Amino acid sequence: MVRWIIFGKHKTLFFFTNKINSIMALRLGDPAPNFQASTTSGELDFYTYLGDSWGVLFSHPADFTPVCTTELGRTAQLKDEFAKRNVKVMAVSVDPLDKHQQWVGDINETQNTTVDFPIIADQDRTVSGLYDMIHPNASETFTVRSLFVIGPDKKVKLMITYPASTGRNFVEILRVIDSLQLSAKHSIATPADWKQGDDVIVSPAVSTEDAKNKFPKGVKEVKPYLRYTPQPE
Ligand code: BEZ
C-alpha cells in the first residue's frame, strides 16, 4: 500500500521509493506486494481480487502494440484453462484506462475473443515499481514482459521475464502452474519437459521407503537420488 507515498507532491520520495523497489527486487518465496489500482474492471485491491485463488500478474510494454495484442488475446482465449486451475489473471501496462478500453476492442476483434480480466492502468508506475517490471537498460519508460505466479498464500511462486520482442508461451505458463500446484500438494518435483500425465520425480526429501507408502502407484528407483512415480491425482 504505497500509493499515497508515490502520489502528490513528494516527487523526491517517488524516485527514492522506485530506487528502493529496484534494489529490493522480488524473489521466489517473497510475499507478493498488495496494491490498489484502476483497472478495466474498476478500482481493485489485488489481494481482494485474488481471494483464495492462485494469481498471474503480467506486464506489457505498451497498448496498441502487436505482440502485446496477441498475448492478451491468448490469455483471454485460455480463460477456461486458468479457471480450471483456480487462477485469476491481471495484466499491467503503464498506459491510461481510456487507451486500455479502446485497445481491448481491438484485441477482441483481431484475436476473436473477449478480454474480461482486469488490465491495470499503471500510469504512476506503482505496480511496475513494486514488482520491478521496468528494467531501465531495456527501456527507461516501459515495462518488460514480467510474469509472476502467486500462490493462495500470496507468496511469489514463479517469475519469468521476457524482452519486449518475444511474446510469451502461454502453454508453458499453464504447464508451470500445473507443476507448482502438483508439487504444492504432493512431495514431488517435475522433470525437464514434464507435462500433465507424465511421471513425476519423488522429492529428494523423501526416502525411497517412505515414497513407497506415499505413492501407491509405485516408485521406480533409477538412482538413489532419482526416483520416478506416476503423476498423483
Ligand atoms: C509489441 O508488443 O509488439 C512490442 C512492444 C514493444 C516493443 C516491441 C514490440
PDB file of C-alpha atoms and ligand atoms in Angstrom:
ATOM      1  CA  MET A   1       0.000   0.000   0.000  1.00  0.00           C
ATOM      2  CA  VAL A   2       2.378   2.673  -1.176  1.00  0.00           C
ATOM      3  CA  ARG A   3       0.138   4.714  -3.469  1.00  0.00           C
ATOM      4  CA  TRP A   4      -0.032   7.616  -1.012  1.00  0.00           C
ATOM      5  CA  ILE A   5       3.772   7.733  -0.885  1.00  0.00           C
ATOM      6  CA  ILE A   6       4.113   7.880  -4.613  1.00  0.00           C
ATOM      7  CA  PHE A   7       1.320  10.313  -5.399  1.00  0.00           C
ATOM      8  CA  GLY A   8       1.268  14.028  -4.799  1.00  0.00           C
ATOM      9  CA  LYS A   9       3.972  16.471  -4.044  1.00  0.00           C
ATOM     10  CA  HIS A  10       6.674  14.053  -2.780  1.00  0.00           C
ATOM     11  CA  LYS A  11       8.455  13.678  -6.094  1.00  0.00           C
ATOM     12  CA  THR A  12      11.807  13.012  -4.454  1.00  0.00           C
ATOM     13  CA  LEU A  13      10.248  10.315  -2.349  1.00  0.00           C
ATOM     14  CA  PHE A  14       8.747   8.858  -5.519  1.00  0.00           C
ATOM     15  CA  PHE A  15      12.170   8.440  -7.084  1.00  0.00           C
ATOM     16  CA  PHE A  16      13.664   7.221  -3.836  1.00  0.00           C
ATOM     17  CA  THR A  17      10.890   4.672  -3.450  1.00  0.00           C
ATOM     18  CA  ASN A  18      11.359   3.471  -7.025  1.00  0.00           C
ATOM     19  CA  LYS A  19      15.070   3.033  -6.406  1.00  0.00           C
ATOM     20  CA  ILE A  20      14.436   1.007  -3.260  1.00  0.00           C
ATOM     21  CA  ASN A  21      11.963  -1.169  -5.159  1.00  0.00           C
ATOM     22  CA  SER A  22      14.550  -1.788  -7.859  1.00  0.00           C
ATOM     23  CA  ILE A  23      17.238  -2.678  -5.369  1.00  0.00           C
ATOM     24  CA  MET A  24      14.937  -4.883  -3.335  1.00  0.00           C
ATOM     25  CA  ALA A  25      13.673  -6.891  -6.275  1.00  0.00           C
ATOM     26  CA  LEU A  26      11.222  -9.646  -5.508  1.00  0.00           C
ATOM     27  CA  ARG A  27      12.460 -13.178  -5.171  1.00  0.00           C
ATOM     28  CA  LEU A  28      10.752 -16.540  -5.121  1.00  0.00           C
ATOM     29  CA  GLY A  29       9.037 -17.131  -1.799  1.00  0.00           C
ATOM     30  CA  ASP A  30       8.669 -13.413  -1.020  1.00  0.00           C
ATOM     31  CA  PRO A  31       5.232 -12.043  -0.168  1.00  0.00           C
ATOM     32  CA  ALA A  32       3.642 -10.619  -3.342  1.00  0.00           C
ATOM     33  CA  PRO A  33       3.078  -6.908  -2.644  1.00  0.00           C
ATOM     34  CA  ASN A  34      -0.547  -5.857  -2.387  1.00  0.00           C
ATOM     35  CA  PHE A  35      -1.779  -2.725  -4.161  1.00  0.00           C
ATOM     36  CA  GLN A  36      -4.900  -0.871  -5.182  1.00  0.00           C
ATOM     37  CA  ALA A  37      -5.223   0.070  -8.821  1.00  0.00           C
ATOM     38  CA  SER A  38      -7.506   1.460 -11.503  1.00  0.00           C
ATOM     39  CA  THR A  39      -8.257  -1.310 -13.955  1.00  0.00           C
ATOM     40  CA  THR A  40     -10.531  -2.014 -16.877  1.00  0.00           C
ATOM     41  CA  SER A  41     -12.718  -3.855 -14.329  1.00  0.00           C
ATOM     42  CA  GLY A  42     -12.827  -0.846 -11.936  1.00  0.00           C
ATOM     43  CA  GLU A  43     -10.849   0.022  -8.799  1.00  0.00           C
ATOM     44  CA  LEU A  44      -9.383  -3.191  -7.403  1.00  0.00           C
ATOM     45  CA  ASP A  45      -7.443  -4.313  -4.375  1.00  0.00           C
ATOM     46  CA  PHE A  46      -5.105  -7.038  -5.614  1.00  0.00           C
ATOM     47  CA  TYR A  47      -5.419  -9.356  -2.600  1.00  0.00           C
ATOM     48  CA  THR A  48      -9.207  -8.987  -2.533  1.00  0.00           C
ATOM     49  CA  TYR A  49      -9.343  -9.745  -6.255  1.00  0.00           C
ATOM     50  CA  LEU A  50      -7.237 -12.886  -5.753  1.00  0.00           C
ATOM     51  CA  GLY A  51      -9.166 -14.130  -2.732  1.00  0.00           C
ATOM     52  CA  ASP A  52      -8.059 -17.735  -2.129  1.00  0.00           C
ATOM     53  CA  SER A  53      -7.132 -18.314  -5.765  1.00  0.00           C
ATOM     54  CA  TRP A  54      -3.767 -18.546  -7.426  1.00  0.00           C
ATOM     55  CA  GLY A  55      -2.826 -15.424  -9.395  1.00  0.00           C
ATOM     56  CA  VAL A  56      -0.969 -14.432 -12.523  1.00  0.00           C
ATOM     57  CA  LEU A  57       0.198 -10.821 -12.730  1.00  0.00           C
ATOM     58  CA  PHE A  58       1.882  -9.942 -16.004  1.00  0.00           C
ATOM     59  CA  SER A  59       3.125  -6.757 -17.608  1.00  0.00           C
ATOM     60  CA  HIS A  60       3.192  -5.449 -21.171  1.00  0.00           C
ATOM     61  CA  PRO A  61       5.335  -2.741 -22.719  1.00  0.00           C
ATOM     62  CA  ALA A  62       2.502  -0.703 -24.223  1.00  0.00           C
ATOM     63  CA  ASP A  63      -1.055  -0.655 -25.583  1.00  0.00           C
ATOM     64  CA  PHE A  64      -1.708  -0.922 -29.342  1.00  0.00           C
ATOM     65  CA  THR A  65       1.435  -2.966 -29.943  1.00  0.00           C
ATOM     66  CA  PRO A  66       1.321  -6.168 -31.957  1.00  0.00           C
ATOM     67  CA  VAL A  67       2.947  -8.721 -29.665  1.00  0.00           C
ATOM     68  CA  CYS A  68       1.001  -7.493 -26.621  1.00  0.00           C
ATOM     69  CA  THR A  69      -2.223  -7.696 -28.617  1.00  0.00           C
ATOM     70  CA  THR A  70      -1.618 -11.394 -29.292  1.00  0.00           C
ATOM     71  CA  GLU A  71      -0.607 -12.070 -25.681  1.00  0.00           C
ATOM     72  CA  LEU A  72      -3.708 -10.512 -24.152  1.00  0.00           C
ATOM     73  CA  GLY A  73      -5.846 -12.248 -26.758  1.00  0.00           C
ATOM     74  CA  ARG A  74      -4.243 -15.605 -25.970  1.00  0.00           C
ATOM     75  CA  THR A  75      -4.797 -15.078 -22.245  1.00  0.00           C
ATOM     76  CA  ALA A  76      -8.476 -14.365 -22.882  1.00  0.00           C
ATOM     77  CA  GLN A  77      -8.775 -17.455 -25.097  1.00  0.00           C
ATOM     78  CA  LEU A  78      -7.318 -19.547 -22.255  1.00  0.00           C
ATOM     79  CA  LYS A  79      -9.911 -18.283 -19.751  1.00  0.00           C
ATOM     80  CA  ASP A  80     -11.284 -21.798 -19.106  1.00  0.00           C
ATOM     81  CA  GLU A  81      -7.784 -23.234 -18.621  1.00  0.00           C
ATOM     82  CA  PHE A  82      -6.958 -20.611 -15.990  1.00  0.00           C
ATOM     83  CA  ALA A  83     -10.366 -21.095 -14.315  1.00  0.00           C
ATOM     84  CA  LYS A  84      -9.876 -24.889 -14.233  1.00  0.00           C
ATOM     85  CA  ARG A  85      -6.686 -24.301 -12.262  1.00  0.00           C
ATOM     86  CA  ASN A  86      -8.321 -21.715  -9.965  1.00  0.00           C
ATOM     87  CA  VAL A  87      -6.064 -18.965 -11.319  1.00  0.00           C
ATOM     88  CA  LYS A  88      -7.088 -15.307 -11.565  1.00  0.00           C
ATOM     89  CA  VAL A  89      -5.272 -13.201 -14.116  1.00  0.00           C
ATOM     90  CA  MET A  90      -4.409  -9.483 -14.064  1.00  0.00           C
ATOM     91  CA  ALA A  91      -2.401  -7.553 -16.664  1.00  0.00           C
ATOM     92  CA  VAL A  92      -0.357  -4.366 -16.200  1.00  0.00           C
ATOM     93  CA  SER A  93       0.592  -1.642 -18.613  1.00  0.00           C
ATOM     94  CA  VAL A  94       1.636   1.938 -17.994  1.00  0.00           C
ATOM     95  CA  ASP A  95      -0.924   3.372 -20.417  1.00  0.00           C
ATOM     96  CA  PRO A  96      -4.107   5.103 -19.196  1.00  0.00           C
ATOM     97  CA  LEU A  97      -7.504   3.495 -18.763  1.00  0.00           C
ATOM     98  CA  ASP A  98      -9.172   5.068 -21.809  1.00  0.00           C
ATOM     99  CA  LYS A  99      -6.404   3.677 -24.025  1.00  0.00           C
ATOM    100  CA  HIS A 100      -6.761   0.238 -22.427  1.00  0.00           C
ATOM    101  CA  GLN A 101     -10.500   0.305 -23.088  1.00  0.00           C
ATOM    102  CA  GLN A 102     -10.060   1.211 -26.758  1.00  0.00           C
ATOM    103  CA  TRP A 103      -7.323  -1.374 -27.153  1.00  0.00           C
ATOM    104  CA  VAL A 104      -9.464  -4.145 -25.628  1.00  0.00           C
ATOM    105  CA  GLY A 105     -11.901  -3.533 -28.505  1.00  0.00           C
ATOM    106  CA  ASP A 106      -9.068  -4.170 -30.977  1.00  0.00           C
ATOM    107  CA  ILE A 107      -7.892  -7.273 -29.112  1.00  0.00           C
ATOM    108  CA  ASN A 108     -11.390  -8.751 -29.065  1.00  0.00           C
ATOM    109  CA  GLU A 109     -11.813  -8.022 -32.751  1.00  0.00           C
ATOM    110  CA  THR A 110      -8.436  -9.218 -34.011  1.00  0.00           C
ATOM    111  CA  GLN A 111      -7.938 -12.191 -31.667  1.00  0.00           C
ATOM    112  CA  ASN A 112     -11.551 -13.334 -31.856  1.00  0.00           C
ATOM    113  CA  THR A 113     -12.041 -13.381 -28.099  1.00  0.00           C
ATOM    114  CA  THR A 114     -13.391 -11.390 -25.151  1.00  0.00           C
ATOM    115  CA  VAL A 115     -10.905  -9.911 -22.710  1.00  0.00           C
ATOM    116  CA  ASP A 116     -12.660  -9.944 -19.360  1.00  0.00           C
ATOM    117  CA  PHE A 117      -9.729  -9.958 -16.937  1.00  0.00           C
ATOM    118  CA  PRO A 118      -8.564  -6.633 -15.459  1.00  0.00           C
ATOM    119  CA  ILE A 119      -5.814  -4.592 -17.093  1.00  0.00           C
ATOM    120  CA  ILE A 120      -4.198  -2.132 -14.695  1.00  0.00           C
ATOM    121  CA  ALA A 121      -3.669   1.457 -15.854  1.00  0.00           C
ATOM    122  CA  ASP A 122      -0.303   1.893 -14.153  1.00  0.00           C
ATOM    123  CA  GLN A 123       0.467   5.428 -15.280  1.00  0.00           C
ATOM    124  CA  ASP A 124       2.146   6.307 -11.991  1.00  0.00           C
ATOM    125  CA  ARG A 125       4.225   3.074 -12.134  1.00  0.00           C
ATOM    126  CA  THR A 126       3.085   1.969  -8.683  1.00  0.00           C
ATOM    127  CA  VAL A 127       2.621  -1.669  -9.611  1.00  0.00           C
ATOM    128  CA  SER A 128       5.556  -1.681 -12.049  1.00  0.00           C
ATOM    129  CA  GLY A 129       7.771  -0.368  -9.232  1.00  0.00           C
ATOM    130  CA  LEU A 130       6.531  -2.828  -6.625  1.00  0.00           C
ATOM    131  CA  TYR A 131       7.140  -5.758  -8.970  1.00  0.00           C
ATOM    132  CA  ASP A 132      10.327  -4.357 -10.586  1.00  0.00           C
ATOM    133  CA  MET A 133       8.779  -4.541 -14.039  1.00  0.00           C
ATOM    134  CA  ILE A 134      10.761  -1.651 -15.515  1.00  0.00           C
ATOM    135  CA  HIS A 135      14.278  -2.679 -16.462  1.00  0.00           C
ATOM    136  CA  PRO A 136      15.972   0.618 -17.318  1.00  0.00           C
ATOM    137  CA  ASN A 137      18.658  -0.922 -19.503  1.00  0.00           C
ATOM    138  CA  ALA A 138      15.913  -2.400 -21.683  1.00  0.00           C
ATOM    139  CA  SER A 139      13.612   0.648 -21.552  1.00  0.00           C
ATOM    140  CA  GLU A 140      13.526   3.653 -19.212  1.00  0.00           C
ATOM    141  CA  THR A 141       9.783   4.035 -19.502  1.00  0.00           C
ATOM    142  CA  PHE A 142       8.045   0.814 -20.468  1.00  0.00           C
ATOM    143  CA  THR A 143       7.560  -2.390 -18.543  1.00  0.00           C
ATOM    144  CA  VAL A 144       9.218  -5.529 -19.843  1.00  0.00           C
ATOM    145  CA  ARG A 145       7.200  -8.747 -20.141  1.00  0.00           C
ATOM    146  CA  SER A 146       7.337  -9.793 -16.490  1.00  0.00           C
ATOM    147  CA  LEU A 147       5.089 -12.543 -15.236  1.00  0.00           C
ATOM    148  CA  PHE A 148       4.505 -13.587 -11.639  1.00  0.00           C
ATOM    149  CA  VAL A 149       2.587 -16.582 -10.408  1.00  0.00           C
ATOM    150  CA  ILE A 150       1.300 -16.003  -6.893  1.00  0.00           C
ATOM    151  CA  GLY A 151       0.081 -18.800  -4.629  1.00  0.00           C
ATOM    152  CA  PRO A 152      -3.039 -18.760  -2.456  1.00  0.00           C
ATOM    153  CA  ASP A 153      -0.661 -17.894   0.425  1.00  0.00           C
ATOM    154  CA  LYS A 154       0.176 -14.674  -1.517  1.00  0.00           C
ATOM    155  CA  LYS A 155       3.803 -15.731  -1.953  1.00  0.00           C
ATOM    156  CA  VAL A 156       5.673 -15.441  -5.260  1.00  0.00           C
ATOM    157  CA  LYS A 157       5.951 -18.912  -6.815  1.00  0.00           C
ATOM    158  CA  LEU A 158       7.301 -18.099 -10.276  1.00  0.00           C
ATOM    159  CA  MET A 159       8.917 -15.150 -12.023  1.00  0.00           C
ATOM    160  CA  ILE A 160       9.587 -15.110 -15.750  1.00  0.00           C
ATOM    161  CA  THR A 161      10.871 -12.138 -17.718  1.00  0.00           C
ATOM    162  CA  TYR A 162      10.801 -11.854 -21.495  1.00  0.00           C
ATOM    163  CA  PRO A 163      12.015  -8.984 -23.633  1.00  0.00           C
ATOM    164  CA  ALA A 164       9.527  -6.793 -25.488  1.00  0.00           C
ATOM    165  CA  SER A 165      10.288  -8.529 -28.769  1.00  0.00           C
ATOM    166  CA  THR A 166       9.296 -12.038 -27.632  1.00  0.00           C
ATOM    167  CA  GLY A 167       5.709 -12.991 -26.923  1.00  0.00           C
ATOM    168  CA  ARG A 168       5.225 -15.404 -24.043  1.00  0.00           C
ATOM    169  CA  ASN A 169       4.386 -19.079 -24.433  1.00  0.00           C
ATOM    170  CA  PHE A 170       1.130 -19.423 -22.504  1.00  0.00           C
ATOM    171  CA  VAL A 171       1.133 -23.201 -22.817  1.00  0.00           C
ATOM    172  CA  GLU A 172       4.385 -23.118 -20.852  1.00  0.00           C
ATOM    173  CA  ILE A 173       2.828 -20.837 -18.252  1.00  0.00           C
ATOM    174  CA  LEU A 174      -0.058 -23.283 -17.745  1.00  0.00           C
ATOM    175  CA  ARG A 175       2.454 -26.140 -17.606  1.00  0.00           C
ATOM    176  CA  VAL A 176       4.422 -24.442 -14.830  1.00  0.00           C
ATOM    177  CA  ILE A 177       1.218 -23.713 -12.918  1.00  0.00           C
ATOM    178  CA  ASP A 178       0.345 -27.421 -13.163  1.00  0.00           C
ATOM    179  CA  SER A 179       3.769 -28.305 -11.804  1.00  0.00           C
ATOM    180  CA  LEU A 180       3.518 -25.738  -8.992  1.00  0.00           C
ATOM    181  CA  GLN A 181       0.060 -26.916  -7.981  1.00  0.00           C
ATOM    182  CA  LEU A 182       1.068 -30.565  -8.044  1.00  0.00           C
ATOM    183  CA  SER A 183       4.224 -30.007  -6.005  1.00  0.00           C
ATOM    184  CA  ALA A 184       2.258 -27.869  -3.514  1.00  0.00           C
ATOM    185  CA  LYS A 185       0.034 -30.884  -2.862  1.00  0.00           C
ATOM    186  CA  HIS A 186       2.474 -33.799  -3.055  1.00  0.00           C
ATOM    187  CA  SER A 187       6.142 -34.376  -2.203  1.00  0.00           C
ATOM    188  CA  ILE A 188       7.167 -34.331  -5.838  1.00  0.00           C
ATOM    189  CA  ALA A 189       9.012 -32.291  -8.424  1.00  0.00           C
ATOM    190  CA  THR A 190       8.588 -32.387 -12.193  1.00  0.00           C
ATOM    191  CA  PRO A 191      11.377 -33.328 -14.607  1.00  0.00           C
ATOM    192  CA  ALA A 192      12.537 -31.498 -17.720  1.00  0.00           C
ATOM    193  CA  ASP A 193       9.801 -31.042 -20.300  1.00  0.00           C
ATOM    194  CA  TRP A 194       7.230 -32.635 -17.971  1.00  0.00           C
ATOM    195  CA  LYS A 195       3.618 -32.248 -18.946  1.00  0.00           C
ATOM    196  CA  GLN A 196       0.299 -33.343 -17.433  1.00  0.00           C
ATOM    197  CA  GLY A 197       0.126 -37.126 -17.162  1.00  0.00           C
ATOM    198  CA  ASP A 198       3.882 -37.800 -17.326  1.00  0.00           C
ATOM    199  CA  ASP A 199       5.718 -39.469 -14.459  1.00  0.00           C
ATOM    200  CA  VAL A 200       6.975 -37.105 -11.761  1.00  0.00           C
ATOM    201  CA  ILE A 201      10.061 -37.153  -9.546  1.00  0.00           C
ATOM    202  CA  VAL A 202       9.931 -38.090  -5.880  1.00  0.00           C
ATOM    203  CA  SER A 203      11.177 -35.189  -3.781  1.00  0.00           C
ATOM    204  CA  PRO A 204      14.780 -35.701  -2.575  1.00  0.00           C
ATOM    205  CA  ALA A 205      13.495 -35.035   0.962  1.00  0.00           C
ATOM    206  CA  VAL A 206      11.521 -38.311   0.929  1.00  0.00           C
ATOM    207  CA  SER A 207      13.300 -41.633   1.460  1.00  0.00           C
ATOM    208  CA  THR A 208      12.569 -44.380  -1.048  1.00  0.00           C
ATOM    209  CA  GLU A 209      10.950 -46.436   1.724  1.00  0.00           C
ATOM    210  CA  ASP A 210       8.600 -43.581   2.667  1.00  0.00           C
ATOM    211  CA  ALA A 211       7.975 -42.874  -1.014  1.00  0.00           C
ATOM    212  CA  LYS A 212       6.628 -46.399  -1.494  1.00  0.00           C
ATOM    213  CA  ASN A 213       3.962 -45.686   1.147  1.00  0.00           C
ATOM    214  CA  LYS A 214       3.225 -42.174  -0.110  1.00  0.00           C
ATOM    215  CA  PHE A 215       2.914 -43.140  -3.748  1.00  0.00           C
ATOM    216  CA  PRO A 216       0.846 -46.342  -4.029  1.00  0.00           C
ATOM    217  CA  LYS A 217       1.094 -46.288  -7.842  1.00  0.00           C
ATOM    218  CA  GLY A 218       4.730 -47.335  -7.453  1.00  0.00           C
ATOM    219  CA  VAL A 219       8.220 -45.870  -7.266  1.00  0.00           C
ATOM    220  CA  LYS A 220      10.933 -46.568  -9.816  1.00  0.00           C
ATOM    221  CA  GLU A 221      14.446 -46.016  -8.438  1.00  0.00           C
ATOM    222  CA  VAL A 222      16.885 -45.215 -11.252  1.00  0.00           C
ATOM    223  CA  LYS A 223      19.488 -43.905  -8.800  1.00  0.00           C
ATOM    224  CA  PRO A 224      19.036 -43.388  -5.046  1.00  0.00           C
ATOM    225  CA  TYR A 225      18.530 -39.668  -5.821  1.00  0.00           C
ATOM    226  CA  LEU A 226      16.427 -40.163  -8.983  1.00  0.00           C
ATOM    227  CA  ARG A 227      13.085 -41.798  -8.285  1.00  0.00           C
ATOM    228  CA  TYR A 228      10.021 -41.594 -10.505  1.00  0.00           C
ATOM    229  CA  THR A 229       6.369 -42.205  -9.691  1.00  0.00           C
ATOM    230  CA  PRO A 230       3.251 -41.895 -11.841  1.00  0.00           C
ATOM    231  CA  GLN A 231       1.608 -38.481 -11.522  1.00  0.00           C
ATOM    232  CA  PRO A 232      -0.559 -38.450  -8.379  1.00  0.00           C
ATOM    233  CA  GLU A 233      -4.213 -37.470  -8.793  1.00  0.00           C
TER     234      GLU A 233
HETATM  235  C1  BEZ B   1       4.837  -5.441 -29.077  1.00  0.00           C
HETATM  236  O1  BEZ B   1       4.059  -5.731 -28.168  1.00  0.00           O
HETATM  237  O2  BEZ B   1       4.604  -5.769 -30.225  1.00  0.00           O
HETATM  238  C2  BEZ B   1       6.097  -4.692 -28.806  1.00  0.00           C
HETATM  239  C3  BEZ B   1       6.143  -3.768 -27.786  1.00  0.00           C
HETATM  240  C4  BEZ B   1       7.319  -3.062 -27.565  1.00  0.00           C
HETATM  241  C5  BEZ B   1       8.435  -3.315 -28.353  1.00  0.00           C
HETATM  242  C6  BEZ B   1       8.377  -4.292 -29.360  1.00  0.00           C
HETATM  243  C7  BEZ B   1       7.211  -4.969 -29.587  1.00  0.00           C
END
